Tab-separated table of C-alpha atoms in Angstrom:
chain	number	residue	atom	x	y	z
A	1216	MET	CA	179.348	18.798	142.293
A	1217	ASN	CA	181.318	16.286	144.302
A	1218	ARG	CA	185.083	15.777	144.035
A	1219	ARG	CA	184.775	13.157	141.325
A	1220	ASP	CA	182.435	15.151	139.087
A	1221	THR	CA	183.852	16.932	136.083
A	1222	PRO	CA	183.157	20.660	136.420
A	1223	ALA	CA	181.240	22.572	133.769
A	1224	ALA	CA	183.672	25.485	134.061
A	1225	VAL	CA	187.014	26.382	135.594
A	1226	LEU	CA	187.592	29.987	136.630
A	1227	PHE	CA	191.179	31.093	137.111
A	1228	ASP	CA	192.715	33.978	138.974
A	1229	ARG	CA	194.904	35.958	136.534
A	1230	ASP	CA	198.028	37.294	138.270
A	1231	GLY	CA	200.173	34.649	139.900
A	1232	THR	CA	198.019	31.832	138.545
A	1233	LEU	CA	197.969	32.171	134.745
A	1234	VAL	CA	200.396	35.036	134.185
A	1235	ALA	CA	203.409	36.406	136.044
A	1236	ASP	CA	202.298	38.902	138.666
A	1237	VAL	CA	203.418	42.358	137.539
A	1238	PRO	CA	201.861	44.808	140.038
A	1239	TYR	CA	199.326	47.130	138.367
A	1240	ASN	CA	200.368	45.983	134.920
A	1241	GLY	CA	198.912	48.115	132.147
A	1242	ASP	CA	201.373	46.996	129.456
A	1243	PRO	CA	200.402	43.993	127.295
A	1244	GLY	CA	204.074	43.606	126.375
A	1245	ARG	CA	204.839	42.599	129.965
A	1246	VAL	CA	202.364	39.689	129.982
A	1247	ARG	CA	204.191	36.370	130.484
A	1248	LEU	CA	202.378	33.076	130.925
A	1249	LEU	CA	203.360	31.006	133.911
A	1250	PRO	CA	204.676	27.481	133.273
A	1251	GLY	CA	201.852	25.117	132.380
A	1252	ALA	CA	199.201	27.821	131.955
A	1253	ARG	CA	198.584	27.307	128.234
A	1254	ARG	CA	198.677	23.517	128.635
A	1255	ALA	CA	196.186	23.658	131.508
A	1256	VAL	CA	193.725	25.705	129.445
A	1257	ASP	CA	194.265	23.432	126.425
A	1258	LEU	CA	193.477	20.347	128.548
A	1259	LEU	CA	190.218	21.895	129.746
A	1260	ARG	CA	189.287	23.015	126.250
A	1261	ALA	CA	189.935	19.505	124.890
A	1262	ALA	CA	187.657	18.079	127.598
A	1263	GLY	CA	184.877	20.518	126.672
A	1264	ILE	CA	185.113	22.433	129.951
A	1265	ALA	CA	184.410	26.164	129.799
A	1266	THR	CA	187.070	28.530	131.122
A	1267	GLY	CA	187.211	32.056	132.456
A	1268	VAL	CA	189.188	34.491	134.558
A	1269	VAL	CA	188.144	36.292	137.754
A	1270	SER	CA	190.626	38.962	138.814
A	1271	ASN	CA	190.958	41.825	141.286
A	1272	GLN	CA	192.450	44.854	139.517
A	1273	SER	CA	192.492	47.562	142.189
A	1274	GLY	CA	195.007	49.589	140.177
A	1275	VAL	CA	192.013	51.041	138.336
A	1276	GLY	CA	190.401	52.287	141.548
A	1277	ARG	CA	193.756	53.584	142.755
A	1278	GLY	CA	194.203	55.605	139.544
A	1279	LEU	CA	197.360	53.684	138.573
A	1280	ILE	CA	195.973	52.020	135.433
A	1281	SER	CA	192.877	52.505	133.293
A	1282	ASP	CA	190.043	50.139	132.460
A	1283	ALA	CA	191.318	50.209	128.876
A	1284	ALA	CA	194.796	49.120	130.024
A	1285	VAL	CA	193.351	46.191	132.021
A	1286	ARG	CA	191.356	45.146	128.957
A	1287	ARG	CA	194.464	45.301	126.744
A	1288	VAL	CA	196.449	43.180	129.225
A	1289	ASN	CA	193.561	40.710	129.460
A	1290	ALA	CA	193.308	40.558	125.662
A	1291	ARG	CA	197.034	39.774	125.393
A	1292	ALA	CA	196.797	37.064	128.048
A	1293	ASP	CA	193.714	35.657	126.302
A	1294	GLU	CA	195.625	35.541	123.015
A	1295	LEU	CA	198.584	33.717	124.608
A	1296	LEU	CA	196.235	31.250	126.328
A	1297	GLY	CA	194.345	30.439	123.132
A	1298	GLY	CA	191.103	32.086	124.234
A	1299	LEU	CA	188.991	31.700	127.356
A	1300	GLY	CA	185.234	32.109	127.556
A	1301	VAL	CA	185.026	35.177	129.797
A	1302	TRP	CA	187.219	37.648	131.648
A	1303	VAL	CA	185.702	39.391	134.672
A	1304	TYR	CA	187.550	41.826	136.907
A	1305	CYS	CA	186.930	44.065	139.894
A	1306	PRO	CA	188.369	47.588	139.450
A	1307	HIS	CA	187.684	48.648	143.048
A	1308	THR	CA	190.045	49.250	145.940
A	1309	PRO	CA	189.904	46.946	148.980
A	1310	ASP	CA	188.045	49.555	151.047
A	1311	ALA	CA	185.341	50.237	148.426
A	1312	GLY	CA	182.957	47.665	149.936
A	1313	CYS	CA	181.888	46.290	146.550
A	1314	ASP	CA	180.384	42.832	146.073
A	1315	CYS	CA	182.775	41.888	143.281
A	1316	ARG	CA	186.171	42.125	144.968
A	1317	LYS	CA	187.499	38.728	145.991
A	1318	PRO	CA	187.053	37.178	148.577
A	1319	ARG	CA	183.441	38.197	147.998
A	1320	PRO	CA	181.616	35.978	145.480
A	1321	GLY	CA	180.532	38.590	142.907
A	1322	LEU	CA	183.158	37.905	140.238
A	1323	VAL	CA	182.642	34.147	140.418
A	1324	LEU	CA	178.863	34.536	140.198
A	1325	ARG	CA	179.141	36.878	137.189
A	1326	ALA	CA	181.611	34.660	135.365
A	1327	ALA	CA	179.502	31.537	135.942
A	1328	GLU	CA	176.415	33.351	134.662
A	1329	ALA	CA	178.261	34.649	131.596
A	1330	LEU	CA	179.324	31.070	130.812
A	1331	GLY	CA	175.778	29.778	131.372
A	1332	GLN	CA	176.809	27.615	134.329
A	1333	ALA	CA	175.659	27.262	137.914
A	1334	PRO	CA	178.362	28.359	140.390
A	1335	GLY	CA	178.169	24.935	142.041
A	1336	ASP	CA	179.287	23.388	138.749
A	1337	CYS	CA	182.423	25.551	138.647
A	1338	VAL	CA	185.902	25.289	140.137
A	1339	VAL	CA	187.989	28.340	141.014
A	1340	ILE	CA	191.784	28.012	140.856
A	1341	GLY	CA	193.982	30.668	142.415
A	1342	ASP	CA	197.230	31.320	144.217
A	1343	ILE	CA	196.036	33.056	147.392
A	1344	ALA	CA	193.330	32.585	150.000
A	1345	THR	CA	191.100	35.368	148.651
A	1346	ASP	CA	190.771	33.465	145.367
A	1347	VAL	CA	189.626	30.216	146.932
A	1348	ARG	CA	187.432	31.950	149.510
A	1349	ALA	CA	185.608	33.778	146.707
A	1350	GLY	CA	184.987	30.464	144.963
A	1351	ARG	CA	183.612	28.819	148.064
A	1352	ALA	CA	181.497	31.901	148.919
A	1353	ALA	CA	179.852	31.533	145.505
A	1354	GLY	CA	179.216	27.816	146.043
A	1355	ALA	CA	182.023	26.627	143.766
A	1356	ARG	CA	184.814	24.216	144.561
A	1357	ALA	CA	188.217	25.889	144.915
A	1358	ILE	CA	191.815	24.758	144.529
A	1359	LEU	CA	194.837	26.642	145.823
A	1360	VAL	CA	198.001	26.461	143.703
A	1361	ALA	CA	200.657	28.018	145.891
A	1362	ASN	CA	203.530	30.140	144.658
A	1363	THR	CA	206.051	32.448	146.351
A	1364	ALA	CA	203.278	34.988	147.137
A	1365	THR	CA	201.155	32.411	148.954
A	1366	ARG	CA	201.521	32.589	152.707
A	1367	PRO	CA	202.334	29.256	154.421
A	1368	GLU	CA	199.298	29.611	156.702
A	1369	GLU	CA	197.056	29.892	153.626
A	1370	VAL	CA	198.392	26.614	152.297
A	1371	ALA	CA	198.026	24.931	155.695
A	1372	ALA	CA	194.394	26.089	155.981
A	1373	GLU	CA	193.276	24.909	152.542
A	1374	PRO	CA	191.724	21.465	152.148
A	1375	ASP	CA	192.208	21.388	148.368
A	1376	THR	CA	195.667	22.291	147.073
A	1377	ALA	CA	197.777	21.309	144.092
A	1378	ALA	CA	201.517	21.486	143.508
A	1379	ASP	CA	201.066	23.260	140.178
A	1380	LEU	CA	198.455	24.345	137.661
A	1381	ILE	CA	198.670	21.204	135.512
A	1382	THR	CA	198.174	18.969	138.553
A	1383	ALA	CA	195.141	21.030	139.609
A	1384	VAL	CA	193.554	20.798	136.163
A	1385	ARG	CA	194.294	17.105	135.698
A	1386	SER	CA	192.539	16.401	139.003
A	1387	LEU	CA	189.362	17.822	137.443
A	1388	LEU	CA	189.385	15.935	134.164
A	1389	PRO	CA	187.251	12.879	133.516
A	1390	PRO	CA	188.990	9.536	133.123
A	1391	GLU	CA	190.144	8.858	129.577
A	1392	GLY	CA	187.340	7.738	127.318
A	1393	VAL	CA	184.720	9.705	129.260
A	1394	SER	CA	183.648	12.939	127.634
A	1395	GLY	CA	183.251	16.190	129.567
A	1396	HIS	CA	180.769	19.006	129.165
A	1397	ASP	CA	179.902	20.640	125.841
A	1398	GLY	CA	182.764	23.055	125.206
A	1399	THR	CA	181.456	25.068	122.290
A	1400	ARG	CA	183.889	27.929	122.024
A	1401	ARG	CA	182.534	31.462	122.084
A	1402	PRO	CA	184.517	34.674	121.757
A	1403	ALA	CA	185.916	35.895	125.066
A	1404	ARG	CA	183.894	38.584	126.795
A	1405	GLN	CA	185.371	41.039	129.223
A	1406	LEU	CA	183.089	42.212	131.982
A	1407	ARG	CA	183.737	44.741	134.669
C-alpha cells in the first residue's frame, strides 16, 4: 500500500488513542471515549474500511486485572464506538518475551488475519512509539497521534504523524465519490 491507497483495515491502539488512559482499568464504568474517536470509527465504517484494536494490557500479567475485566472494558469501549471488527490484546508483562506485546508485530498480525486482510493493507494508529513500531514491524503503515503521554522525541522521530484522530483517519479515506473496501460488518471478536 502506498500513501495514496485506501487501507483495507485500520487498527487502533486502545488507551490514549480511542479511550482515556486509565492505568490497569478493569471497570467498564470508567471507559471514556477520547474526542473524535467515535467519529473516526464512523468515517472508516462509512468508507467500508475494517477496524480493530491492538492493545497491550500488562495489568493481567501483573495480577492487577483479570482477562475477564479486560474483556468487559473492551466490550464497553466497543459499544461506545459502535462496534469494531476485532479486539486483540497482549496480557503479558514487558519482560515476558512474548511475540504479541507491542512493539513486536504479533498483535497487528493477528488482528489483520482475523479481519481477513494482509498486514501491508492495514494502518496502525497509536499515541506512542511502541504502537507505530509494531505496525511497521508487521509491514503495515503507521500513524502517530500524539497526546500528553507521547514523548517529544517520539514525535520528532516519526515520519507519519497527525494532530488528532480525525485528521489521521481523514488522511486515509478515498476522495469523495470513490468507494473504499467492502466493509461488511461482523460481530466484534476479542482475541488474546
